[in-house]
Coordinates of C-alpha atoms in Angstrom, one line a residue:
M1 CA 0.0 0.0 0.0
S2 CA 2.9 2.4 0.6
D3 CA 3.4 2.5 -3.2
I4 CA 0.1 4.2 -3.5
A5 CA 1.7 7.5 -2.5
E6 CA 4.0 7.4 -5.5
L7 CA 1.2 7.1 -8.0
T8 CA -0.3 10.0 -9.9
L9 CA -4.0 10.8 -10.1
A10 CA -4.1 9.1 -13.5
E11 CA -2.4 6.0 -12.1
L12 CA -4.6 5.9 -9.1
S13 CA -7.7 6.2 -11.3
A14 CA -6.5 3.2 -13.4
G15 CA -5.8 1.2 -10.2
L16 CA -9.3 1.9 -8.9
A17 CA -10.8 0.8 -12.2
A18 CA -8.8 -2.4 -12.1
K19 CA -9.8 -3.0 -8.5
R20 CA -6.2 -3.1 -7.3
F21 CA -7.1 -1.0 -4.3
S22 CA -10.0 1.0 -2.9
S23 CA -10.6 4.7 -2.3
R24 CA -10.5 4.0 1.4
Q25 CA -7.1 2.4 1.1
I26 CA -5.9 5.4 -0.9
I27 CA -7.2 7.9 1.7
D28 CA -5.7 5.9 4.6
V29 CA -2.3 5.9 3.0
F30 CA -2.3 9.7 2.5
L31 CA -3.8 10.4 6.0
D32 CA -1.0 8.3 7.5
R33 CA 1.6 10.3 5.6
I34 CA 0.1 13.5 6.7
D35 CA 0.1 12.3 10.3
K36 CA 3.8 11.3 10.0
G37 CA 5.1 14.2 8.0
D38 CA 3.1 17.4 8.4
G39 CA 4.3 18.1 11.9
K40 CA 7.5 19.0 10.2
L41 CA 6.3 20.2 6.8
H42 CA 3.4 22.4 8.1
S43 CA 1.5 22.3 4.8
F44 CA -2.1 21.8 6.2
V45 CA -4.1 24.4 8.0
E46 CA -6.8 21.7 8.7
V47 CA -7.1 18.0 7.8
Y48 CA -10.5 16.6 7.1
R49 CA -9.8 13.2 8.5
N50 CA -13.2 11.9 9.3
E51 CA -14.8 13.5 6.3
A52 CA -12.3 12.0 3.9
R53 CA -12.8 8.5 5.3
A54 CA -16.5 8.8 5.1
L55 CA -16.4 10.1 1.5
A56 CA -13.9 7.3 0.5
D57 CA -16.3 4.7 1.9
A58 CA -19.2 6.3 0.0
A59 CA -17.1 6.4 -3.2
D60 CA -16.3 2.7 -2.9
A61 CA -20.0 2.0 -2.4
V62 CA -20.9 3.9 -5.5
R63 CA -18.2 2.1 -7.5
A64 CA -19.4 -1.3 -6.3
T65 CA -22.8 -0.7 -7.9
G66 CA -21.2 -1.0 -11.3
L67 CA -22.6 2.4 -12.4
P68 CA -20.2 4.5 -14.4
V69 CA -18.0 7.0 -12.5
G70 CA -15.6 9.7 -13.7
P71 CA -11.8 9.4 -13.8
L72 CA -11.4 11.5 -10.6
H73 CA -14.1 9.7 -8.6
G74 CA -12.8 8.6 -5.1
L75 CA -9.4 10.3 -5.5
P76 CA -7.9 12.8 -2.9
I77 CA -7.3 16.5 -3.4
A78 CA -6.3 19.4 -1.1
L79 CA -7.4 23.0 -1.3
K80 CA -5.4 26.2 -0.9
D81 CA -7.1 28.0 2.0
L82 CA -8.7 30.6 -0.2
C83 CA -11.2 28.2 -1.8
D84 CA -14.1 28.5 0.6
V85 CA -16.2 25.6 1.8
A86 CA -19.4 26.6 3.5
G87 CA -19.4 25.9 7.2
R88 CA -15.7 25.5 7.3
V89 CA -13.0 27.9 8.5
G90 CA -11.3 29.7 5.6
T91 CA -8.3 31.8 6.7
G92 CA -7.0 33.1 3.5
G93 CA -3.6 32.6 5.1
S94 CA -4.3 35.3 7.7
K95 CA -4.3 35.0 11.5
V96 CA -6.9 37.8 11.4
W97 CA -9.3 35.3 9.9
E98 CA -8.4 32.2 11.8
K99 CA -12.0 31.9 13.1
R100 CA -13.7 33.1 9.9
V101 CA -16.3 30.5 8.8
A102 CA -17.2 30.5 5.1
T103 CA -20.8 31.1 4.2
Q104 CA -20.6 29.8 0.6
T105 CA -18.7 27.1 -1.2
S106 CA -16.3 28.1 -4.0
A107 CA -16.9 26.9 -7.5
T108 CA -13.6 25.1 -7.3
A109 CA -14.6 23.0 -4.4
E110 CA -18.1 22.4 -5.9
R111 CA -16.7 21.1 -9.1
L112 CA -14.1 18.8 -7.5
L113 CA -16.8 17.4 -5.2
A114 CA -19.1 16.9 -8.2
A115 CA -16.3 15.0 -9.9
G116 CA -16.3 12.7 -6.9
M117 CA -13.0 13.9 -5.5
I118 CA -12.3 13.8 -1.7
P119 CA -11.0 17.0 -0.1
M120 CA -8.3 16.1 2.4
G121 CA -8.3 19.6 4.0
K122 CA -7.1 23.2 3.6
L123 CA -3.5 24.2 2.8
H124 CA -1.3 27.0 4.1
M125 CA -0.6 30.0 2.0
V126 CA 1.0 33.4 2.1
E127 CA -1.3 35.9 3.9
W128 CA -4.1 37.0 1.5
A129 CA -2.0 35.4 -1.3
Y130 CA 0.2 38.5 -1.4
G131 CA 3.8 37.2 -1.7
G132 CA 6.1 35.0 -3.8
W133 CA 8.6 33.6 -1.3
G134 CA 6.0 31.6 0.7
T135 CA 6.6 33.2 4.1
N136 CA 3.9 33.7 6.7
P137 CA 5.1 35.1 10.1
H138 CA 1.8 34.5 11.9
M139 CA 0.5 31.3 10.4
G140 CA 3.9 29.8 9.8
A141 CA 5.7 29.0 6.5
P142 CA 5.5 25.4 5.1
W143 CA 8.8 23.6 5.0
N144 CA 10.2 22.9 1.6
P145 CA 10.7 19.1 1.6
W146 CA 13.9 19.2 -0.5
D147 CA 16.0 20.2 2.4
L148 CA 14.9 18.9 5.9
K149 CA 17.9 20.5 7.6
T150 CA 17.6 24.1 6.4
Q151 CA 14.2 25.6 6.0
R152 CA 14.0 27.0 2.4
A153 CA 11.5 29.0 0.6
P154 CA 8.4 26.9 -0.3
G155 CA 7.3 29.5 -2.9
G156 CA 4.2 31.5 -2.7
S157 CA 1.6 32.2 -2.5
S158 CA 0.4 28.6 -2.8
S159 CA 3.1 27.4 -0.5
G160 CA 1.2 24.6 1.3
T161 CA 0.1 23.1 -2.0
G162 CA 3.6 22.9 -3.4
V163 CA 4.9 21.3 -0.3
A164 CA 2.1 18.8 0.2
V165 CA 2.2 17.6 -3.4
A166 CA 6.0 17.3 -3.5
A167 CA 6.1 15.4 -0.2
R168 CA 3.4 13.0 -1.4
L169 CA 1.0 14.0 1.4
V170 CA -1.6 14.4 -1.4
P171 CA -1.3 13.4 -5.1
A172 CA -2.5 16.8 -6.2
G173 CA -3.7 20.2 -4.9
I174 CA -5.2 23.5 -5.9
G175 CA -3.4 26.8 -6.0
S176 CA -4.0 30.3 -7.3
D177 CA -1.9 32.5 -9.5
T178 CA -1.9 36.3 -9.6
G179 CA 1.7 36.9 -10.4
G180 CA 3.1 33.4 -10.3
S181 CA 1.6 31.8 -7.2
V182 CA 0.9 28.4 -8.9
R183 CA 4.2 28.3 -10.9
I184 CA 6.6 29.6 -8.2
P185 CA 5.8 27.0 -5.6
S186 CA 5.7 24.4 -8.3
A187 CA 9.2 25.4 -9.3
F188 CA 10.7 25.5 -5.8
N189 CA 9.1 22.1 -5.0
G190 CA 9.8 20.3 -8.2
I191 CA 6.2 19.7 -9.4
V192 CA 4.0 20.6 -12.3
G193 CA 1.8 23.6 -12.0
L194 CA -0.8 25.0 -14.5
K195 CA -1.6 28.7 -14.6
V196 CA -4.8 28.9 -16.6
T197 CA -6.2 31.8 -18.6
F198 CA -8.0 34.4 -16.6
G199 CA -11.7 33.4 -16.9
R200 CA -11.1 29.7 -17.5
I201 CA -12.0 28.6 -13.9
S202 CA -14.7 30.4 -12.0
L203 CA -13.5 32.5 -9.0
H204 CA -16.9 32.4 -7.3
G205 CA -16.4 31.8 -3.6
T206 CA -12.6 32.3 -3.8
L207 CA -10.9 34.9 -1.6
L208 CA -9.4 37.4 -4.0
L209 CA -6.2 39.3 -4.1
S210 CA -6.8 40.9 -7.5
W211 CA -10.0 40.5 -9.4
T212 CA -8.2 41.5 -12.6
L213 CA -5.2 39.0 -12.4
D214 CA -6.3 36.1 -10.2
S215 CA -6.7 32.6 -11.5
I216 CA -7.1 29.1 -9.9
G217 CA -4.8 26.3 -11.1
P218 CA -4.0 22.7 -10.5
M219 CA -0.7 21.6 -9.0
A220 CA 0.4 17.9 -9.4
R221 CA 3.2 15.5 -10.3
S222 CA 2.3 15.0 -13.9
V223 CA 1.0 16.9 -16.9
E224 CA -1.8 14.3 -17.3
D225 CA -3.0 15.1 -13.8
C226 CA -3.2 18.8 -14.5
A227 CA -5.3 18.0 -17.6
L228 CA -7.6 15.8 -15.7
L229 CA -8.2 18.4 -13.0
L230 CA -8.7 21.2 -15.6
N231 CA -11.4 19.1 -17.2
A232 CA -13.2 19.1 -13.9
L233 CA -12.6 22.7 -13.0
A234 CA -13.0 24.6 -16.3
G235 CA -16.3 25.7 -17.7
P236 CA -18.9 28.5 -17.7
D237 CA -20.3 29.8 -14.4
P238 CA -23.0 32.5 -14.4
R239 CA -21.8 33.6 -11.0
D240 CA -18.5 34.6 -12.6
P241 CA -19.5 36.1 -16.0
I242 CA -16.0 36.2 -17.5
T243 CA -16.1 32.4 -17.6
L244 CA -18.9 32.5 -20.1
E245 CA -16.6 33.6 -22.9
Q246 CA -14.4 30.4 -22.9
P247 CA -14.4 27.6 -25.5
L248 CA -15.3 24.2 -24.2
E249 CA -12.9 21.3 -24.8
D250 CA -11.4 18.1 -23.4
F251 CA -8.0 19.0 -22.1
T252 CA -7.0 15.3 -21.7
A253 CA -7.1 15.0 -25.5
A254 CA -3.9 17.1 -25.7
V255 CA -2.0 14.6 -23.5
R256 CA -3.7 11.5 -24.9
S257 CA -2.8 12.3 -28.5
G258 CA 0.9 11.4 -28.0
T259 CA 3.9 13.5 -27.7
D260 CA 4.3 14.6 -31.3
V261 CA 5.2 18.3 -31.2
R262 CA 6.8 18.5 -34.6
G263 CA 6.2 21.8 -36.3
M264 CA 5.0 23.6 -33.1
R265 CA 6.7 27.0 -32.9
I266 CA 8.3 28.0 -29.6
A267 CA 9.7 31.5 -29.1
L268 CA 12.9 31.6 -27.0
P269 CA 13.7 35.0 -25.7
D270 CA 17.1 36.2 -26.8
P271 CA 19.3 35.6 -23.8
A272 CA 20.6 39.1 -24.2
S273 CA 17.1 40.4 -23.5
L274 CA 16.7 38.7 -20.1
P275 CA 16.5 41.0 -17.1
D276 CA 19.8 42.6 -16.3
T277 CA 20.1 41.0 -12.9
P278 CA 22.7 38.9 -11.2
N279 CA 19.8 36.9 -9.6
T280 CA 19.3 34.3 -12.3
H281 CA 21.3 31.3 -11.3
A282 CA 23.6 29.7 -13.9
D283 CA 22.0 26.3 -13.4
V284 CA 18.6 27.8 -14.1
K285 CA 19.8 29.4 -17.3
A286 CA 21.5 26.1 -18.3
A287 CA 18.3 24.1 -17.7
W288 CA 16.3 26.6 -19.7
Q289 CA 18.7 26.4 -22.6
Q290 CA 18.7 22.6 -22.4
A291 CA 14.9 22.6 -22.4
A292 CA 15.1 24.5 -25.7
K293 CA 17.4 21.8 -27.1
T294 CA 15.1 19.1 -25.9
F295 CA 12.2 20.6 -27.8
E296 CA 14.3 21.0 -30.9
G297 CA 15.2 17.3 -30.6
L298 CA 11.4 16.5 -30.5
G299 CA 10.9 18.4 -33.7
A300 CA 9.6 21.7 -32.5
Q301 CA 10.8 24.9 -34.2
V302 CA 12.6 26.9 -31.5
E303 CA 13.2 30.4 -32.6
I304 CA 15.2 33.0 -30.8
V305 CA 13.2 36.2 -30.6
R306 CA 13.6 39.7 -29.3
M307 CA 11.0 40.4 -26.7
P308 CA 9.2 43.7 -26.4
E309 CA 11.3 46.1 -24.3
W310 CA 8.8 46.1 -21.5
F311 CA 8.3 42.3 -21.4
F312 CA 10.5 41.7 -18.3
N313 CA 9.7 45.1 -16.8
V314 CA 6.0 45.0 -15.9
M315 CA 6.5 45.0 -12.1
S316 CA 5.4 48.6 -11.6
S317 CA 2.3 47.9 -13.7
T318 CA 1.3 44.7 -12.0
T319 CA 2.0 46.2 -8.6
A320 CA -0.2 49.2 -9.4
I321 CA -3.1 46.9 -10.5
S322 CA -2.9 44.2 -7.8
G323 CA -1.9 46.7 -5.1
S324 CA -4.8 49.0 -5.8
E325 CA -7.3 46.1 -5.8
A326 CA -5.8 44.5 -2.7
F327 CA -6.1 47.9 -0.8
A328 CA -9.7 48.1 -1.9
L329 CA -10.4 44.7 -0.5
H330 CA -8.6 45.2 2.9
K331 CA -8.7 49.0 3.5
D332 CA -11.1 48.8 6.4
Y333 CA -8.6 47.1 8.7
I334 CA -5.2 47.2 7.2
D335 CA -4.1 50.1 9.4
D336 CA -5.2 48.5 12.6
A337 CA -1.8 47.9 14.4
K338 CA -3.5 45.5 16.9
L339 CA -4.3 43.0 14.2
P340 CA -1.8 40.2 13.6
I341 CA -1.0 41.1 9.9
G342 CA 2.5 40.2 8.6
P343 CA 4.6 43.4 8.1
A344 CA 5.5 42.7 4.5
V345 CA 1.9 42.0 3.5
R346 CA 0.7 45.0 5.5
A347 CA 3.2 47.2 3.7
R348 CA 2.2 45.9 0.2
V349 CA -1.5 46.4 0.9
Q350 CA -0.9 49.9 2.4
N351 CA 1.1 50.8 -0.7
G352 CA -2.0 50.4 -2.7
R353 CA -3.5 53.6 -1.2
T354 CA -0.7 55.6 -2.9
I355 CA -1.9 54.7 -6.4
E356 CA -4.0 57.4 -7.8
P357 CA -7.3 56.3 -9.4
G358 CA -6.2 57.8 -12.6
A359 CA -3.0 55.9 -12.6
Y360 CA -4.9 52.7 -11.9
A361 CA -7.2 53.3 -14.9
A362 CA -4.2 54.2 -17.1
E363 CA -2.4 51.0 -16.1
L364 CA -5.4 48.9 -17.1
R365 CA -5.6 50.7 -20.5
L366 CA -1.8 50.2 -21.0
M367 CA -2.2 46.5 -20.2
A368 CA -4.9 46.1 -22.7
Q369 CA -2.8 47.8 -25.4
R370 CA 0.2 45.6 -24.6
R371 CA -1.9 42.4 -24.7
R372 CA -3.1 43.3 -28.2
A373 CA 0.4 44.2 -29.4
F374 CA 1.9 41.0 -27.9
A375 CA -0.9 38.8 -29.5
E376 CA -0.1 40.3 -32.9
Q377 CA 3.7 40.0 -32.6
F378 CA 3.5 36.3 -31.5
R379 CA 0.5 35.2 -33.5
Y380 CA 2.5 32.6 -35.3
H381 CA 4.1 31.1 -32.2
D382 CA 2.5 28.4 -30.1
A383 CA 4.4 29.2 -26.9
V384 CA 7.2 31.1 -25.2
L385 CA 9.8 29.2 -23.2
L386 CA 11.2 30.8 -20.1
P387 CA 12.7 29.9 -16.7
T388 CA 10.0 29.7 -14.1
V389 CA 12.0 31.2 -11.2
P390 CA 15.5 32.7 -11.4
I391 CA 17.0 30.7 -8.5
P392 CA 16.5 27.4 -6.6
A393 CA 14.8 27.7 -3.3
A394 CA 16.7 30.0 -1.0
P395 CA 17.1 29.5 2.8
L396 CA 14.3 31.3 4.6
A397 CA 16.7 33.1 6.9
E398 CA 18.4 34.7 3.9
I399 CA 15.2 36.0 2.2
D400 CA 14.7 39.7 1.7
E401 CA 10.9 40.1 1.6
Q402 CA 11.3 43.3 -0.4
A403 CA 13.3 41.6 -3.2
P404 CA 10.9 40.7 -6.0
I405 CA 12.9 37.8 -7.2
P406 CA 10.5 34.9 -7.4
P407 CA 8.0 36.4 -9.9
L408 CA 10.7 37.9 -12.2
Y409 CA 9.7 35.6 -15.0
T410 CA 6.1 34.7 -14.1
R411 CA 4.2 38.0 -13.5
V412 CA 4.2 38.8 -17.3
G413 CA 2.0 35.8 -17.9
N414 CA -0.7 37.2 -15.7
Y415 CA -0.2 40.7 -17.1
L416 CA -0.7 39.5 -20.7
G417 CA -3.5 37.2 -19.9
L418 CA -1.6 34.1 -21.0
C419 CA -1.8 30.5 -19.7
G420 CA 1.4 28.8 -18.5
L421 CA 2.8 25.5 -17.3
A422 CA 5.7 25.2 -14.9
M423 CA 7.7 22.0 -15.5
P424 CA 10.5 20.3 -13.5
A425 CA 13.7 20.7 -15.4
G426 CA 16.4 19.0 -13.2
L427 CA 18.2 19.7 -10.0
S428 CA 20.8 22.2 -8.8
G429 CA 22.7 21.2 -5.7
G430 CA 19.9 18.8 -4.9
L431 CA 17.2 21.5 -5.3
P432 CA 14.6 21.7 -8.2
V433 CA 14.9 24.0 -11.1
S434 CA 12.0 24.7 -13.5
V435 CA 11.0 26.0 -16.9
Q436 CA 7.7 27.5 -17.9
I437 CA 5.8 27.2 -21.1
L438 CA 3.6 30.3 -21.7
G439 CA 0.8 29.9 -24.2
K440 CA -1.9 32.1 -25.8
P441 CA -5.1 32.9 -24.0
Y442 CA -7.4 29.8 -23.8
D443 CA -4.7 27.6 -25.4
E444 CA -4.0 25.4 -22.4
A445 CA -4.1 22.4 -24.8
A446 CA -0.9 23.6 -26.5
V447 CA 1.0 24.1 -23.3
L448 CA -0.2 20.8 -22.0
K449 CA 0.9 19.0 -25.2
L450 CA 4.3 20.6 -25.1
G451 CA 4.6 19.9 -21.4
K452 CA 3.7 16.2 -21.9
A453 CA 6.3 15.9 -24.6
F454 CA 9.0 17.5 -22.4
Q455 CA 8.0 15.3 -19.4
D456 CA 8.2 12.1 -21.4
A457 CA 11.5 13.1 -22.9
T458 CA 13.2 14.0 -19.7
G459 CA 11.5 12.2 -16.7
F460 CA 12.4 15.2 -14.4
H461 CA 8.9 15.0 -12.9
K462 CA 9.9 11.7 -11.3
A463 CA 12.5 13.2 -9.0
K464 CA 11.4 13.3 -5.4
P465 CA 12.8 14.6 -2.1
N466 CA 14.3 12.2 0.5
L467 CA 12.0 12.3 3.5
G468 CA 13.3 9.3 5.3
T469 CA 14.3 11.2 8.4
I470 CA 10.6 12.1 9.1
G471 CA 9.4 8.5 8.4
L472 CA 8.3 9.0 4.9

């Protein structure tokens, strides 16, 4: 049964169909791993032990009837603690909200439950989803499982999801992404993370950071699993009207159709156009360039291109948009010094009041103009290949909260309304490095197809941390 923890969602689904094990056995394995490992790893805010067992027994009973069930039926999932579940505490990563009980259920939780999935609990995150390192001074930062001696950045803001999935406490989890918050923790923890197009997954019942840039996304250990989860999560929702514009499709078709990416065109930014910073690690650059060679070897057309001069310099714009919106959401209590709000997050939110209304509107207009220009310039390309984060996970004690290093390569994806896939790309000193495949709006199928080809060609997604010292 211990081998169950190494299986992906797709493999667990196949095992259930073949009656090799039951949903209850799967749940018991992961609950045992949570009990053994999460005292150290600190990824869960709350574990739904009794509920998970009851739902597993119910899933087995339904399967035993012989009636058809979906591919995710009876499989475990964990939720970032901004996806509300009615009647349950939803903290949004904030000590201020540690007793906040949700009054509605998020569309994300609804759709996963409708697919027959079993929520294992809620996962830690950066306070109000506002940070890329993964720190949280009041709720505690999850421990990156790739180094059990030195606490390293788990990545944010979906820190608990990245840690729990990498440590095999759950086979997959849900994150959210405003400037990289799915892709950054996926990179630091060596897993696969899908940032979907804004409007692909309903944000109803989700605690927001920025209603202009937020998106929900799956985090897992394979591209196939991300496609399976996206099938369950994507779709129109009248409670979030932007979702009504999306095309309907089967995302698993992109990963079932094989790994033939011949003729697909990938834009590789001219290395000379990368941000002029010493922060990009040599091993990250090498992994990125090797990934380009891997795609060339698979038959894709990799073309070095000169990016727009603003492409790597959108921080002021994204800060103006997300900061202004975050301040609007939290302005009623952000200045209350008695409330246990982390100083870095408090400062980021308070900075939003300095943004003039006219400047906010101007930034939205500029973003729309740049989206149109980028779409025109790259209309003949299927994807852009970039590093995901510039460095491997840094020791928590060495982190400068004011250094905007983690989203250096990710924030532009949100700014331009793109979709993107973070992929494991090897190790540097025993720590994961990652590349990201950015695709056009609503073209998740293309990035999933490219990601599947890269995954099958390299096997980097199979690397795992050594957790023997904590009984895993």
